[in-house]
Amino acid sequence: MAKRSNTNESHDTSSSEDELQIDVYTDMLERLIVEENDSSDSDIVQATRRRKDCIDSDSNESDTKENTPQHDNVSSSEEWEDVTESGVPPVTINFDLHDEIAGPQLPNNVKEPIEYFTLYFTEELADSIIKETNNYANEEIRKKQLSRKSTWHNWHDITKEEFLAFIAVILNMGLIQLPNIQEYWSTASNSRIPFFPETFTRARFMQIFWMLHLKKPTQRNATIRTRIQKVSNYLEYIDDKFRQYFIPYKAVVVDESIVKCKGRIAFITYNPNKPTKWGIRIYALTDSKTGYLFTILPYYGSITSDNISRSDLPVTTRIPLHLYNKLLNRIPDAKGYHMYTDRYYTSILLAEELLKMNCHLTGTIQVNRKGVPTQIKKPKFSRKTTVAYRKNSTTLLAWKDKRIITILTNYYNTQLQSTHRTLRGGHIVTVNKPEMVLEYMANMGGVDRADQYASTYCFLCKSLKWWRKLFFWGLEMCVINSYIIYRISKQTNNETPMTHHKFVKVLIDQLRGDFRESRTRPSTSSADNRLENKLHIPDVGQRKRDCIVCSDRKTPGGRRQTTYYCQTCTNQPAMHFGECFKVYHTVLNYKK
């Protein structure tokens, strides 16, 4: 995830650190957490048409900020007590949700993947998108001067069944990634994938894809405030659903996700040292244990900064407080939550503000933050590997490993624990690490875990419309949160859950259902002559086959076989003689 600093924000911030990938390899995380205190990433800058000049000027400003001495307006260094040898932890708050229970908050009838998915991507949301898309398409087509061969002559309004099949195709494109959309309808023998042409013709799919539309702006002007209405209502809607069906466990993480985008939009961000260099920031609060995305805050530039509370505080403090307030709005009586942040957010001021809200904080910290005492800025280790100071409930610890790591907490003590480290060549050695560092490494992975799910089976498509990126990102987050609560529910009932890949495949089949776009109108080709009002002769074959009308292998016990088939139809499909034979030759959508 790319980080971070906005050039318009003059608060006490510093360069961002590399994201901590902790849930796969502990040693990899250890190297990253060590490196983050010695490295300095380039600040993220807002993109303009002259991007290079902006980046150069902002880098100079960032260097100036870091070299400027920070005035201690929070506390004096004499007030800090040396607790390097003390094993006494600060006074902590017990985790208490009162009458609430942490975990999924689900109706009793939710069992199938599509039922989990529609908790977030609801029928109400789907109906709204269908309405907006149809209205937008009809309005745009009326404006066009269509040529004789224009594809828009064949436009017809999207139905709900068709839209869900469209979503299924989008999700399947995430599972089966090809160079471009056209390749999914390739007829070449070495690349043809039947799922896509059987569901939609390429022309119809592209019609829906081009005309896809969300909220129409209320005013026809070029201001950013109205432009973000295209997608802000959509993200706010699914964000509300995210909070409705899950209560986080004790440990929560505040971090950010980057939606890859290079479009011309004022609030796009850039960081040359990250894999995703250009993108749209989305701040997120996730559950550390499961990776569930609990609430989000999309970054729309100064509009976002101006609309969050506590304007008297630095923006890096206001963001975690805003996200945590949304958690408290969901569970007003919650106490004892423990928030983990990286050094972009962590500060003594944030720790004090969160403690007033009965929430603990642990995170790596920049030594040039306000209030950090000189003993931590320039620690003297002698024979020790740690130096720790405490004021009230806030503890600052500097740990000398390969490099110096500085971490803040108001929850853990300063004791060391023995742990194993694997060196090159497979050699394992025992290393003493501070308890707070180990816990930070174990819990600082919520947003990363959600991003890993998203990057595995993510629909990526270039688009000139920036809001489409956020739409598909929101769709992907609905799928990921659906799978997370599905897996928790199965494990709670001592059942074996499906893998993420299997879950998405089942969801795709359920969304598509019986919809086949090629069957919505009669065909005059030799491949489909069942509706040509000709005489169709039944016959008996040598072996049983599935009835094309009433057999359904996806349903337990739904398989129906027969030896009868239609001798006249080109593909000679099997079907029961009688009602199934009649339905197949007289009804467009014959499948029961």
CSV table of C-alpha atoms in Angstrom, one decimal, residues 334-564:
chain,number,residue,atom,x,y,z
A,334,ALA,CA,-17.3,-0.3,23.6
A,335,LYS,CA,-14.2,-0.1,25.8
A,336,GLY,CA,-10.7,-1.6,25.6
A,337,TYR,CA,-10.1,-1.7,21.9
A,338,HIS,CA,-6.5,-1.8,20.8
A,339,MET,CA,-5.5,0.2,17.7
A,340,TYR,CA,-2.3,-0.6,15.7
A,341,THR,CA,-0.9,2.1,13.3
A,342,ASP,CA,2.2,2.6,11.4
A,343,ARG,CA,4.5,5.6,11.8
A,344,TYR,CA,2.5,7.8,9.4
A,345,TYR,CA,-0.2,8.0,12.1
A,346,THR,CA,1.4,7.2,15.4
A,347,SER,CA,2.1,10.1,17.7
A,348,ILE,CA,1.9,10.9,21.4
A,349,LEU,CA,-1.1,13.2,20.7
A,350,LEU,CA,-3.0,10.3,19.1
A,351,ALA,CA,-2.3,8.0,22.0
A,352,GLU,CA,-3.6,10.6,24.4
A,353,GLU,CA,-6.8,11.2,22.4
A,354,LEU,CA,-7.5,7.5,21.9
A,355,LEU,CA,-7.0,6.9,25.6
A,356,LYS,CA,-9.7,9.4,26.4
A,357,MET,CA,-12.0,7.3,24.2
A,358,ASN,CA,-10.9,4.1,26.2
A,359,CYS,CA,-8.8,2.8,23.3
A,360,HIS,CA,-5.1,1.7,23.5
A,361,LEU,CA,-2.6,2.5,20.8
A,362,THR,CA,0.6,0.7,19.6
A,363,GLY,CA,2.7,1.7,16.6
A,364,THR,CA,6.1,2.5,15.2
A,365,ILE,CA,6.8,6.2,15.5
A,366,GLN,CA,9.1,8.8,13.9
A,367,VAL,CA,11.6,10.2,16.4
A,368,ASN,CA,11.0,13.8,15.1
A,369,ARG,CA,7.3,13.7,16.3
A,370,LYS,CA,6.3,16.3,18.8
A,371,GLY,CA,6.9,15.3,22.4
A,372,VAL,CA,9.5,12.6,21.8
A,373,PRO,CA,12.2,13.0,24.4
A,374,THR,CA,15.9,13.4,23.5
A,375,GLN,CA,16.7,10.1,25.2
A,376,ILE,CA,14.7,8.3,22.6
A,377,LYS,CA,15.8,10.4,19.7
A,378,LYS,CA,19.4,9.6,20.4
A,379,PRO,CA,19.4,6.5,22.6
A,380,LYS,CA,22.5,5.3,24.4
A,381,PHE,CA,22.4,1.5,24.6
A,382,SER,CA,25.8,0.6,26.1
A,383,ARG,CA,25.3,-3.2,26.6
A,384,LYS,CA,21.5,-3.1,26.5
A,385,THR,CA,19.5,-3.6,23.4
A,386,THR,CA,16.5,-1.4,24.5
A,387,VAL,CA,15.9,2.0,26.0
A,388,ALA,CA,12.4,2.8,27.2
A,389,TYR,CA,10.8,5.9,28.8
A,390,ARG,CA,7.3,6.4,30.1
A,391,LYS,CA,5.2,9.4,30.9
A,392,ASN,CA,1.8,8.8,32.4
A,393,SER,CA,0.5,5.8,30.4
A,394,THR,CA,2.6,6.3,27.2
A,395,THR,CA,5.7,4.3,26.8
A,396,LEU,CA,8.4,5.0,24.1
A,397,LEU,CA,10.9,2.2,23.4
A,398,ALA,CA,13.9,2.2,21.2
A,399,TRP,CA,15.2,-1.3,20.3
A,400,LYS,CA,18.5,-1.9,18.7
A,401,ASP,CA,18.5,-4.8,16.3
A,402,LYS,CA,20.1,-4.5,12.9
A,403,ARG,CA,18.9,-0.9,13.1
A,404,ILE,CA,17.1,1.1,15.7
A,405,ILE,CA,13.3,0.6,15.9
A,406,THR,CA,11.2,3.1,17.8
A,407,ILE,CA,7.8,2.1,19.0
A,408,LEU,CA,5.0,3.7,21.1
A,409,THR,CA,2.5,1.9,23.2
A,410,ASN,CA,0.2,2.6,26.2
A,411,TYR,CA,-0.6,-1.1,26.7
A,412,TYR,CA,2.5,-3.3,26.8
A,413,ASN,CA,5.5,-3.5,29.2
A,414,THR,CA,9.1,-3.3,28.2
A,415,GLN,CA,10.1,-6.9,28.8
A,416,LEU,CA,11.9,-9.0,26.3
A,417,GLN,CA,10.9,-12.4,25.0
A,418,SER,CA,12.9,-15.1,23.3
A,419,THR,CA,12.0,-15.9,19.7
A,420,HIS,CA,13.6,-17.7,16.8
A,421,ARG,CA,15.1,-16.1,13.7
A,422,THR,CA,16.0,-17.9,10.5
A,423,LEU,CA,19.2,-16.7,8.9
A,424,ARG,CA,20.4,-17.3,5.4
A,425,GLY,CA,21.2,-20.9,4.8
A,426,GLY,CA,18.4,-22.1,7.1
A,427,HIS,CA,20.3,-21.5,10.4
A,428,ILE,CA,18.0,-20.7,13.4
A,429,VAL,CA,19.2,-18.5,16.2
A,430,THR,CA,17.5,-17.3,19.3
A,431,VAL,CA,16.9,-13.5,19.6
A,432,ASN,CA,15.4,-11.5,22.4
A,433,LYS,CA,12.8,-9.1,21.2
A,434,PRO,CA,10.5,-6.6,23.1
A,435,GLU,CA,7.0,-8.0,23.7
A,436,MET,CA,5.4,-4.9,22.1
A,437,VAL,CA,7.4,-5.4,18.9
A,438,LEU,CA,6.3,-9.1,18.7
A,439,GLU,CA,2.6,-8.1,19.2
A,440,TYR,CA,2.9,-5.3,16.7
A,441,MET,CA,4.2,-7.6,14.1
A,442,ALA,CA,1.4,-10.1,14.8
A,443,ASN,CA,-1.4,-7.6,14.6
A,444,MET,CA,-0.4,-5.1,12.0
A,445,GLY,CA,-1.8,-6.9,9.1
A,446,GLY,CA,-5.5,-6.3,8.7
A,447,VAL,CA,-5.6,-4.1,5.7
A,448,ASP,CA,-2.7,-6.0,4.1
A,449,ARG,CA,-4.7,-9.2,4.4
A,450,ALA,CA,-7.7,-7.7,2.7
A,451,ASP,CA,-5.4,-6.3,0.0
A,452,GLN,CA,-3.9,-9.8,-0.5
A,453,TYR,CA,-7.4,-11.2,-1.1
A,454,ALA,CA,-8.2,-8.5,-3.5
A,455,SER,CA,-4.9,-8.7,-5.5
A,456,THR,CA,-5.3,-12.5,-5.9
A,457,TYR,CA,-8.6,-12.4,-8.0
A,458,CYS,CA,-9.0,-8.8,-8.9
A,459,PHE,CA,-10.6,-7.4,-12.1
A,460,LEU,CA,-8.2,-4.9,-13.5
A,461,CYS,CA,-9.2,-2.9,-16.6
A,462,LYS,CA,-7.9,0.3,-17.9
A,463,SER,CA,-10.5,3.1,-17.9
A,464,LEU,CA,-10.6,6.8,-18.5
A,465,LYS,CA,-13.3,7.1,-15.9
A,466,TRP,CA,-11.7,7.2,-12.5
A,467,TRP,CA,-14.9,6.4,-10.6
A,468,ARG,CA,-15.1,3.0,-12.3
A,469,LYS,CA,-11.9,2.0,-10.5
A,470,LEU,CA,-13.6,2.7,-7.1
A,471,PHE,CA,-16.8,0.9,-8.2
A,472,PHE,CA,-14.9,-2.3,-9.1
A,473,TRP,CA,-12.8,-1.9,-5.9
A,474,GLY,CA,-16.0,-1.7,-3.8
A,475,LEU,CA,-17.4,-4.7,-5.6
A,476,GLU,CA,-14.2,-6.7,-4.8
A,477,MET,CA,-14.4,-5.6,-1.1
A,478,CYS,CA,-18.0,-6.9,-0.9
A,479,VAL,CA,-16.8,-10.3,-2.1
A,480,ILE,CA,-13.9,-10.3,0.3
A,481,ASN,CA,-15.9,-9.4,3.3
A,482,SER,CA,-18.5,-11.9,2.3
A,483,TYR,CA,-15.9,-14.7,2.2
A,484,ILE,CA,-14.4,-13.6,5.6
A,485,ILE,CA,-17.8,-13.8,7.5
A,486,TYR,CA,-18.6,-17.0,5.6
A,487,ARG,CA,-15.4,-18.6,6.7
A,488,ILE,CA,-15.9,-17.5,10.3
A,489,SER,CA,-19.4,-18.8,10.4
A,490,LYS,CA,-18.3,-22.2,9.1
A,491,GLN,CA,-15.5,-22.5,11.5
A,492,THR,CA,-17.8,-21.5,14.4
A,493,ASN,CA,-20.1,-24.4,13.4
A,494,ASN,CA,-17.1,-26.8,13.1
A,495,GLU,CA,-17.6,-27.1,9.4
A,496,THR,CA,-14.8,-26.9,6.7
A,497,PRO,CA,-15.2,-23.7,4.7
A,498,MET,CA,-14.5,-23.5,1.0
A,499,THR,CA,-11.3,-21.9,-0.2
A,500,HIS,CA,-11.5,-18.3,-1.4
A,501,HIS,CA,-11.2,-19.4,-5.0
A,502,LYS,CA,-14.0,-22.0,-4.7
A,503,PHE,CA,-16.2,-19.5,-2.9
A,504,VAL,CA,-15.8,-17.0,-5.8
A,505,LYS,CA,-16.5,-19.6,-8.4
A,506,VAL,CA,-19.7,-20.7,-6.6
A,507,LEU,CA,-20.8,-17.1,-6.3
A,508,ILE,CA,-20.2,-16.6,-10.0
A,509,ASP,CA,-22.5,-19.5,-10.9
A,510,GLN,CA,-25.2,-18.3,-8.5
A,511,LEU,CA,-25.1,-14.8,-9.8
A,512,ARG,CA,-25.3,-15.9,-13.4
A,513,GLY,CA,-28.0,-18.5,-12.6
A,514,ASP,CA,-29.9,-19.6,-15.8
A,515,PHE,CA,-29.2,-16.4,-17.7
A,516,ARG,CA,-27.9,-16.9,-21.2
A,517,GLU,CA,-27.9,-13.8,-23.3
A,518,SER,CA,-27.9,-15.8,-26.6
A,519,ARG,CA,-31.1,-17.5,-25.6
A,520,THR,CA,-33.1,-14.3,-25.1
A,521,ARG,CA,-34.2,-14.2,-28.8
A,522,PRO,CA,-34.9,-16.9,-31.4
A,523,SER,CA,-32.0,-17.9,-33.6
A,524,THR,CA,-32.2,-18.7,-37.3
A,525,SER,CA,-28.9,-20.5,-37.4
A,526,SER,CA,-28.6,-24.2,-38.0
A,527,ALA,CA,-27.3,-24.6,-34.5
A,528,ASP,CA,-30.7,-23.6,-32.9
A,529,ASN,CA,-33.8,-24.5,-34.9
A,530,ARG,CA,-36.0,-25.6,-32.0
A,531,LEU,CA,-38.4,-22.6,-32.4
A,532,GLU,CA,-38.9,-22.6,-36.2
A,533,ASN,CA,-42.4,-24.2,-36.0
A,534,LYS,CA,-41.2,-27.3,-37.8
A,535,LEU,CA,-42.1,-30.9,-37.1
A,536,HIS,CA,-39.8,-32.3,-34.4
A,537,ILE,CA,-39.6,-36.0,-34.0
A,538,PRO,CA,-38.8,-37.7,-30.7
A,539,ASP,CA,-36.6,-40.8,-30.7
A,540,VAL,CA,-35.1,-43.3,-28.2
A,541,GLY,CA,-31.3,-43.5,-27.8
A,542,GLN,CA,-29.0,-46.2,-26.6
A,543,ARG,CA,-28.0,-44.6,-23.3
A,544,LYS,CA,-29.4,-42.1,-20.7
A,545,ARG,CA,-28.5,-38.5,-20.8
A,546,ASP,CA,-29.4,-35.4,-18.7
A,547,CYS,CA,-32.7,-33.8,-19.7
A,548,ILE,CA,-31.9,-30.4,-21.1
A,549,VAL,CA,-35.0,-28.9,-19.5
A,550,CYS,CA,-35.5,-30.3,-16.0
A,551,SER,CA,-32.1,-31.7,-15.0
A,552,ASP,CA,-29.9,-29.6,-12.6
A,553,ARG,CA,-26.7,-31.1,-11.3
A,554,LYS,CA,-26.0,-28.0,-9.1
A,555,THR,CA,-28.9,-29.0,-6.8
A,556,PRO,CA,-28.5,-32.1,-4.7
A,557,GLY,CA,-30.8,-34.8,-6.1
A,558,GLY,CA,-31.6,-32.5,-9.1
A,559,ARG,CA,-30.2,-34.7,-11.8
A,560,ARG,CA,-32.8,-36.1,-14.2
A,561,GLN,CA,-31.9,-38.5,-17.1
A,562,THR,CA,-33.8,-39.9,-20.0
A,563,THR,CA,-33.1,-42.0,-23.2
A,564,TYR,CA,-35.5,-39.8,-25.3
